[in-house]
C-alpha cells in the first residue's frame, strides 16, 4: 500500500524517507481521531499525479519556450529544429486536442513565428549578414510554417483580431525563483486555477518589433527583485495556512481532491491582483520620472544597440613634433596599417590621407612625398568598395579622376621623379635632390583599375536613364587620362607597359564609328564654322591611329593575349568602316578561329562580336554567302545575346548557380557598345532567304536535300502553321512573307516586304549608308528571284527570250546573260543559249513531276529492302548470297559488289 495512506508521526515519516532504518508501522489506524501531519521534507519529495493532458501540454509549452528563446537571439536554425519537434509533439497530443480543442498558446506561437519569419525575410540587410545555415533555415522554415498554418487559418485570424497573452510567454518573463511557489500555494488553498494569475496584455495591437528586446525586461527584473522581498511573509502565511488545513481532512487522499473556491476567496484574490498591478504601475511611473530628471540634468542621446566597435583614429602629430619626411612616412604607414581590417572607416582613412597631403605641403616636404601619398589615396578610393560586384559612388569616382589628374600634372611638371612598381620601399628617395628621386608606384596600374571601374559603373547603371548619359560623358575624361599616360610611358615606360596602355586606347576606339573620316571620304569638307570642327577635321583618323597602335603591339608584344585582343579590335574596326577585304584577310591570316576556344571568356566575347561585325560588313558589301557563314555559328546557337556579352538568358539553377551568374554579369559589355540583335537577326534571315529559296527551288524533288539554315526553316514552318495569315507585323513575319513571294518568282512583292517604312525604321536606317544597302538588296532580290523562276518553271518552257526575262525582273540584258550562263556552267540549268535570237533553249532533261514521284518511290523501296536484309541477316547470318563482313558491310561472293559503298571493287576470291 502506498505510504500516502499510512498513519504515523513525523519521526516515522522522516525515518521512512531517509531510509536509514525500517520501522514497522501499525496497519489500518483510526483516521478519524488523529489527523495526518506531513513534515516539510516529505512535502518537498511528494509524488505529483498528473493527467495525460497536463503531460502533453507541458511538453508543448517547453518546446515553445525554446523556440521563443531562439527567436530572441535570431537563431533560425534552432527555431527550425524545435518547430519540427513541436509538430511531432503536437501529433502525439492529437487525441487530447480533439477532445479539448486546439490550445490557445499553440495558436499564439504559430502566429508569432510566422510574423517573426516575415519580418526577417523583409529585412534585406539582415539577411545579407546571416550565416549560410541561418539563411537556408529561414527559407525552409518560412515555407513550412506557411504550409502548416493553412490548417489553422481561422484560429490564427481570430487570435490576431483578439490577441491574448499565453502562459508560455508569461513564464519567459518571470524567473523561476520569483513568486511562483507562493502563488501556487495560495492557488491550492483558494482552489483557483493557474490561469487566474496570468498577466493580461494591456494593448491588443502588436507591433512589428514585438520580438525584439525592450525596456520592460528591466522593469520586470526590478519587479522580480521587489517580489523576492516578500518571500518571507508569503512562506509563513502558507506554512500557517497549511498547519490550519491539516485538521480539515480525515485522510491524505482527500487533501488532493479537486476543490471549488467560494465567492469570498475569489474576491480576496482579485483584490490582491489589483494591488499588485497598482504597485507595478507606481514603480514604472517613478522610473520614468527619474529618467526625465536625468535628461534634464544633462544631455543624453539614444545610441544604437549592440557593442560598439571602438576604433581610435590615429592622431596626426603631437604638439611640437618636428614634421619631416621620416615622420610623415611613419604616419602614412600607420594609417595604411588599418587598411583592410574589419571595422575600419574607409571614408575617414581617405580624409586622413588628404589631410596628410596638406600637412606635407604646408611644411614644404617636396613633391615626391605628395606623389607617394596620392598613390595611396587613389588605392584607398579603389578599396572603398570591398565587394568586386559593387561600383564606385559618383562622388568617389570624381575624387578618383581628380586625384589621377593631379598626379599626372605632377609627373609631367617634375620629369626628374622616377616611379615604378619594381622600386623597393627601402630604395625610395623622397628628399635627397642630389640623387634621382624615386617613388614606389605604378601609374599604369591605377589607370587600368580606373578603366575597369568605369566599365563597372556603366554596367550597373540603367541604360535608359539620364544617369547613364551623364556617366557616359566621363568617357572623354577617361580617354584623355589614358592618352596622357600613353604620352608619359612612351618616354619613361617599358615596352610591356606601352603595349598595355596602347591596348587600353584601342579598347576605347575600336567600336566607335568615325563620322568625320566617313564625311571626308564622301567628298571635300566645306568651310567649318567653328574652330572645334576644324580641329576635329585636322585630327588623326581613327583608322590611322588603330593601324599605328596595333602594328606596335604586333611587333613588340610578348604576350599572346594583348596581341589577340589587338587583332580582334583591328578587324572589328575595319569591318565597321566597310573595309571588308582588309578585315577578312587579317582574320584569315591570324588563324584565330583555330584556337579561340582556349582563350579566356572576355576574349571569346570579343571574338564573337568581331565575327558578327564581319558578317554585317559582308552583307553591306553584297557578299551574301560570306555574311551567312560568318553569322551562322552565333545565330544557330539561339544564344546570341549571351555569346555577345549583352545579357543573360534565363536558366535553371542546375546549369548556372548564383556565383557563376555574378561572374558572367561582370563580363557583360556596356550598353553603348551593344550590337543591335534585331538588326543582326534580320541580316542573317535575309541572307538565308537569298541562299535557301533558290536552292529549295532547284532541289524541290530531291529527297536528300540538305538545309542551309535551320533557323530560317524554323521560321518558315512557324509561318505555315498559322491558321490565319494577316499582314506581317514583326521583322520575322516580313522575311517569311518575302520568302513565299520569292518562291513564286514575284520579286516586286518580295521587295515590298523587305524594304518598307516599318523595316526601314527597325533595321535598314541603322546602317551608315542606308540607301546604298537598300539598292544592293533590291538588286540581290531581283537576281535570286530570276534564278528561282528559272528553276521552278524551266520544265514549262521550251525556250524563253532573255529580253522578256530582263523586262520581268527589271535587270539589264548583260546581267541576265551572266546569271543564266553561270547556271548552265554549274549544271544547275539544263539549257543552252542561242546568241542570234537571245533565247534560252531548254533541253528537257529534267524529269516530270510524275517521274520524280516514281524515282522517290523507287529510292524508298530500295532503302526498305536493304533494311529488311540487315534485320534478317542479324537473325540467320546469310541471306540471298550475301554475308556480313566486319569491315565493309554486305559483300557478294561473285563480282565483289559492295552494297554500302556505292562503288564496284574487284577483289580476289581468296579474300572471302
Coordinates of C-alpha atoms in Angstrom, one line a residue, residues 191-551:
X191 CA -9.0 26.5 -5.2
X192 CA -8.3 28.7 -8.2
X193 CA -6.5 27.5 -11.5
X194 CA -3.1 28.7 -12.6
X195 CA -4.7 30.8 -15.4
X196 CA -6.1 33.2 -12.8
X197 CA -2.5 34.5 -12.2
X198 CA -1.7 35.2 -15.9
X199 CA -0.9 38.8 -16.7
X200 CA -3.4 40.3 -19.2
X201 CA -1.9 42.1 -22.1
X202 CA -2.5 45.8 -21.9
X203 CA -2.9 46.5 -25.6
X204 CA -4.4 44.4 -28.3
X205 CA -2.2 45.7 -31.1
X206 CA 1.0 44.0 -31.9
X207 CA 3.9 45.9 -33.5
X208 CA 6.4 44.6 -35.8
X209 CA 9.1 44.9 -33.2
X210 CA 7.3 42.7 -30.6
X211 CA 10.1 40.1 -30.9
X212 CA 12.9 42.5 -30.0
X213 CA 14.3 43.1 -26.5
X214 CA 12.5 46.1 -24.8
X215 CA 12.9 48.3 -21.8
X216 CA 10.2 46.3 -20.0
X217 CA 12.6 43.5 -19.4
X218 CA 14.5 45.7 -16.9
X219 CA 11.2 46.7 -15.2
X220 CA 10.3 43.0 -14.8
X221 CA 13.7 42.3 -13.3
X222 CA 13.1 45.0 -10.8
X223 CA 9.6 43.7 -10.1
X224 CA 11.0 40.3 -9.5
X225 CA 13.6 41.6 -7.1
X226 CA 10.8 43.5 -5.2
X227 CA 8.7 40.4 -5.1
X228 CA 11.6 38.5 -3.7
X229 CA 11.5 40.7 -0.6
X230 CA 8.0 39.4 0.2
X231 CA 9.1 35.8 0.2
X232 CA 9.3 35.5 4.0
X233 CA 5.8 36.6 4.6
X234 CA 4.3 34.5 1.9
X235 CA 6.1 31.4 3.2
X236 CA 5.0 32.0 6.7
X237 CA 1.4 32.5 5.6
X238 CA 1.5 29.3 3.5
X239 CA 3.0 27.4 6.4
X240 CA 0.4 28.6 8.9
X241 CA -2.4 28.0 6.4
X242 CA -1.0 24.5 5.8
X243 CA -1.0 23.8 9.5
X244 CA -4.5 25.0 9.9
X245 CA -5.6 22.9 7.0
X246 CA -4.3 19.7 8.5
X247 CA -7.3 19.4 10.7
X248 CA -9.8 19.7 7.9
X249 CA -9.0 16.4 6.3
X250 CA -9.8 12.9 7.6
X251 CA -7.3 11.3 5.1
X252 CA -4.4 12.4 3.0
X253 CA -6.2 11.4 -0.2
X254 CA -9.0 13.8 0.5
X255 CA -6.4 16.6 0.7
X256 CA -5.5 16.3 -3.0
X257 CA -9.1 16.1 -4.4
X258 CA -10.3 19.0 -6.6
X259 CA -11.6 21.9 -4.6
X260 CA -14.1 24.6 -5.6
X261 CA -13.4 28.1 -4.3
X262 CA -16.0 30.3 -2.7
X263 CA -17.1 33.7 -3.8
X264 CA -15.3 35.3 -0.9
X265 CA -12.0 33.6 -1.8
X266 CA -12.3 34.9 -5.4
X267 CA -12.8 38.5 -4.2
X268 CA -9.8 38.3 -2.0
X269 CA -7.7 37.0 -4.8
X270 CA -8.9 39.7 -7.2
X271 CA -8.1 42.4 -4.6
X272 CA -4.6 41.1 -4.2
X273 CA -4.1 41.2 -8.0
X274 CA -5.3 44.8 -8.2
X275 CA -2.9 45.8 -5.5
X276 CA 0.0 44.1 -7.3
X277 CA -0.8 45.8 -10.6
X278 CA -1.0 49.2 -8.8
X279 CA 2.4 48.7 -7.3
X280 CA 3.9 47.8 -10.6
X281 CA 2.4 50.9 -12.2
X282 CA 3.8 53.1 -9.5
X283 CA 7.3 51.7 -9.9
X284 CA 7.1 52.3 -13.7
X285 CA 6.0 55.9 -13.3
X286 CA 8.7 56.6 -10.7
X287 CA 11.3 55.1 -13.0
X288 CA 10.2 57.3 -15.9
X289 CA 10.3 60.4 -13.7
X290 CA 13.9 59.5 -12.7
X291 CA 14.8 59.2 -16.3
X292 CA 13.3 62.6 -17.1
X293 CA 15.2 64.2 -14.2
X294 CA 18.5 62.7 -15.6
X295 CA 17.8 64.0 -19.0
X296 CA 17.1 67.5 -17.6
X297 CA 20.3 67.5 -15.6
X298 CA 22.5 66.5 -18.6
X299 CA 22.3 66.0 -22.3
X300 CA 21.7 62.3 -23.2
X301 CA 21.1 60.8 -26.6
X302 CA 20.0 57.4 -27.7
X303 CA 22.6 55.2 -29.4
X304 CA 22.3 52.1 -31.4
X305 CA 22.1 48.8 -29.6
X306 CA 25.0 46.3 -29.6
X307 CA 28.6 46.5 -28.5
X308 CA 30.2 49.4 -30.4
X309 CA 33.4 48.6 -32.2
X310 CA 35.7 51.2 -30.9
X311 CA 38.4 52.3 -33.4
X312 CA 40.5 55.2 -32.4
X313 CA 41.5 57.4 -35.2
X314 CA 45.3 57.7 -35.4
X315 CA 46.4 61.1 -34.2
X316 CA 48.2 63.1 -36.8
X317 CA 51.0 64.6 -34.8
X318 CA 51.6 65.6 -31.2
X319 CA 52.0 69.2 -30.5
X320 CA 55.5 70.4 -31.0
X321 CA 56.6 67.5 -33.2
X322 CA 59.0 68.3 -35.9
X323 CA 57.4 67.5 -39.3
X324 CA 59.9 65.8 -41.6
X325 CA 60.0 63.1 -44.2
X326 CA 60.5 60.2 -41.8
X327 CA 57.7 61.3 -39.5
X328 CA 55.2 61.7 -42.4
X329 CA 56.2 58.4 -43.9
X330 CA 55.8 56.7 -40.5
X331 CA 52.3 58.3 -40.1
X332 CA 51.4 57.2 -43.6
X333 CA 52.3 53.6 -42.8
X334 CA 50.4 53.9 -39.5
X335 CA 47.2 54.9 -41.5
X336 CA 47.8 52.2 -44.1
X337 CA 48.1 49.5 -41.4
X338 CA 44.4 49.9 -40.7
X339 CA 43.6 49.3 -44.4
X340 CA 41.5 46.2 -45.0
X341 CA 40.9 45.5 -41.3
X342 CA 37.4 44.8 -40.1
X343 CA 35.6 47.9 -38.8
X344 CA 37.9 50.4 -40.5
X345 CA 36.2 53.5 -41.6
X346 CA 37.4 53.8 -45.2
X347 CA 36.0 57.3 -45.8
X348 CA 37.8 58.6 -42.6
X349 CA 41.0 56.9 -43.9
X350 CA 40.8 58.8 -47.2
X351 CA 40.2 62.0 -45.3
X352 CA 43.3 61.4 -43.1
X353 CA 45.4 60.8 -46.2
X354 CA 44.2 64.0 -47.8
X355 CA 44.9 65.8 -44.5
X356 CA 48.4 64.3 -44.6
X357 CA 48.9 65.7 -48.1
X358 CA 48.0 69.2 -46.8
X359 CA 50.4 68.9 -43.8
X360 CA 53.3 67.8 -46.1
X361 CA 52.6 70.8 -48.4
X362 CA 52.5 73.2 -45.5
X363 CA 55.9 72.1 -44.3
X364 CA 57.4 72.1 -47.9
X365 CA 58.4 68.4 -47.8
X366 CA 58.7 68.3 -51.5
X367 CA 56.8 66.8 -54.4
X368 CA 57.9 63.1 -54.0
X369 CA 56.1 62.8 -50.7
X370 CA 53.0 64.2 -52.3
X371 CA 53.2 61.7 -55.1
X372 CA 53.6 58.8 -52.7
X373 CA 50.6 59.9 -50.6
X374 CA 48.5 60.5 -53.7
X375 CA 49.2 57.0 -55.0
X376 CA 47.9 55.6 -51.7
X377 CA 44.8 57.9 -51.8
X378 CA 43.8 56.5 -55.2
X379 CA 44.4 53.0 -53.9
X380 CA 42.2 53.7 -50.9
X381 CA 39.5 55.1 -53.2
X382 CA 39.5 51.8 -55.1
X383 CA 39.3 49.8 -51.9
X384 CA 36.3 51.8 -50.6
X385 CA 34.0 49.1 -52.0
X386 CA 35.3 45.8 -50.7
X387 CA 32.9 43.8 -52.9
X388 CA 34.0 43.3 -56.5
X389 CA 30.5 43.4 -57.9
X390 CA 29.7 46.9 -56.5
X391 CA 30.7 50.0 -58.3
X392 CA 32.1 53.3 -57.1
X393 CA 29.8 56.1 -55.9
X394 CA 29.7 59.2 -58.1
X395 CA 31.4 61.4 -55.6
X396 CA 34.2 58.8 -55.1
X397 CA 34.5 58.4 -58.8
X398 CA 35.0 62.2 -59.3
X399 CA 37.6 62.2 -56.5
X400 CA 39.5 59.4 -58.2
X401 CA 39.6 61.2 -61.6
X402 CA 40.7 64.5 -59.9
X403 CA 43.4 62.7 -57.9
X404 CA 44.8 60.9 -61.0
X405 CA 44.7 64.2 -63.0
X406 CA 46.7 65.9 -60.2
X407 CA 49.1 63.0 -60.1
X408 CA 49.7 63.2 -63.9
X409 CA 50.2 67.0 -63.7
X410 CA 52.9 66.5 -61.0
X411 CA 54.7 63.8 -63.1
X412 CA 54.7 66.0 -66.2
X413 CA 55.9 69.0 -64.2
X414 CA 58.7 67.0 -62.4
X415 CA 60.4 64.9 -65.1
X416 CA 63.2 64.1 -62.6
X417 CA 60.9 61.8 -60.5
X418 CA 61.0 58.2 -61.4
X419 CA 58.2 55.9 -60.5
X420 CA 57.8 52.2 -60.8
X421 CA 56.4 49.1 -59.1
X422 CA 59.8 47.4 -59.1
X423 CA 61.2 50.1 -56.8
X424 CA 61.5 48.8 -53.2
X425 CA 60.4 50.9 -50.3
X426 CA 63.9 50.8 -48.9
X427 CA 65.4 52.2 -52.0
X428 CA 62.9 55.1 -52.3
X429 CA 64.4 58.6 -52.4
X430 CA 61.9 61.2 -51.3
X431 CA 64.1 64.0 -50.0
X432 CA 67.7 63.9 -51.5
X433 CA 67.6 66.1 -54.6
X434 CA 71.3 65.4 -55.4
X435 CA 70.3 61.8 -56.4
X436 CA 67.4 60.8 -58.7
X437 CA 64.1 61.0 -56.9
X438 CA 62.5 57.5 -56.8
X439 CA 58.9 56.7 -55.7
X440 CA 57.3 53.3 -55.5
X441 CA 54.1 53.1 -57.5
X442 CA 52.7 52.3 -61.0
X443 CA 50.6 54.9 -62.7
X444 CA 49.5 52.3 -65.4
X445 CA 48.0 50.0 -62.8
X446 CA 45.9 52.9 -61.4
X447 CA 44.7 53.8 -64.9
X448 CA 43.8 50.2 -65.7
X449 CA 41.8 49.9 -62.5
X450 CA 40.2 53.3 -63.3
X451 CA 39.1 51.9 -66.7
X452 CA 37.7 48.8 -65.0
X453 CA 35.7 50.9 -62.5
X454 CA 34.3 53.0 -65.4
X455 CA 33.1 49.8 -67.1
X456 CA 31.5 48.6 -63.8
X457 CA 29.7 51.9 -63.4
X458 CA 28.3 51.6 -66.9
X459 CA 27.3 48.0 -66.3
X460 CA 25.4 48.8 -63.2
X461 CA 23.5 51.9 -64.5
X462 CA 20.1 51.8 -66.1
X463 CA 20.9 52.4 -69.8
X464 CA 17.6 54.1 -70.5
X465 CA 18.1 56.8 -67.8
X466 CA 19.7 60.2 -67.9
X467 CA 22.2 59.0 -65.3
X468 CA 23.7 56.7 -67.9
X469 CA 24.2 59.6 -70.3
X470 CA 25.8 61.6 -67.6
X471 CA 28.2 58.8 -66.7
X472 CA 29.0 58.3 -70.4
X473 CA 30.2 61.9 -70.6
X474 CA 33.0 60.9 -68.3
X475 CA 34.4 58.6 -71.0
X476 CA 36.0 61.6 -72.7
X477 CA 37.9 62.4 -69.5
X478 CA 38.9 58.8 -69.1
X479 CA 40.3 58.7 -72.7
X480 CA 42.1 61.9 -72.0
X481 CA 43.8 60.4 -68.9
X482 CA 44.7 57.3 -70.9
X483 CA 46.3 59.5 -73.6
X484 CA 48.3 61.4 -71.1
X485 CA 49.6 58.2 -69.5
X486 CA 50.4 56.9 -73.0
X487 CA 52.5 60.0 -73.7
X488 CA 54.2 59.7 -70.3
X489 CA 55.0 56.0 -70.8
X490 CA 56.3 56.4 -74.3
X491 CA 59.2 58.4 -72.8
X492 CA 59.8 56.6 -69.5
X493 CA 57.9 53.3 -69.7
X494 CA 59.0 49.8 -70.7
X495 CA 57.8 48.1 -73.9
X496 CA 55.4 45.9 -71.9
X497 CA 53.8 49.0 -70.3
X498 CA 53.5 50.8 -73.6
X499 CA 51.7 47.7 -75.1
X500 CA 49.3 47.7 -72.2
X501 CA 48.4 51.3 -72.4
X502 CA 48.1 51.0 -76.2
X503 CA 45.6 48.2 -75.7
X504 CA 43.5 50.5 -73.3
X505 CA 43.5 53.2 -76.0
X506 CA 42.4 50.6 -78.7
X507 CA 39.6 49.3 -76.5
X508 CA 38.1 52.8 -76.3
X509 CA 38.4 53.3 -80.0
X510 CA 37.6 50.1 -81.9
X511 CA 33.8 50.1 -81.6
X512 CA 33.2 53.8 -82.5
X513 CA 32.3 54.8 -86.0
X514 CA 34.4 57.7 -87.3
X515 CA 31.8 60.0 -88.9
X516 CA 34.4 62.7 -89.6
X517 CA 36.6 60.3 -91.6
X518 CA 33.5 59.0 -93.3
X519 CA 32.5 62.5 -94.4
X520 CA 36.0 63.2 -95.6
X521 CA 35.8 60.1 -97.8
X522 CA 32.5 61.1 -99.2
X523 CA 33.7 64.4 -100.5
X524 CA 35.7 67.5 -99.7
X525 CA 34.6 69.1 -96.5
X526 CA 33.1 72.6 -96.6
X527 CA 34.4 75.5 -94.6
X528 CA 33.9 74.7 -91.0
X529 CA 32.2 77.4 -89.0
X530 CA 33.7 76.6 -85.6
X531 CA 37.3 76.1 -84.5
X532 CA 36.3 72.9 -82.8
X533 CA 35.1 71.4 -86.1
X534 CA 38.3 72.5 -87.8
X535 CA 40.4 70.8 -85.0
X536 CA 38.4 67.6 -85.3
X537 CA 38.8 67.6 -89.1
X538 CA 42.6 68.0 -88.7
X539 CA 42.8 65.3 -86.0
X540 CA 44.2 61.9 -86.8
X541 CA 41.8 59.5 -88.4
X542 CA 40.8 56.6 -86.2
X543 CA 41.9 54.1 -88.9
X544 CA 45.4 55.6 -88.9
X545 CA 45.5 55.6 -85.1
X546 CA 44.4 52.0 -84.9
X547 CA 46.9 51.0 -87.6
X548 CA 49.8 52.7 -85.6
X549 CA 48.8 51.2 -82.2
X550 CA 48.1 47.7 -83.4
X551 CA 51.3 47.4 -85.5

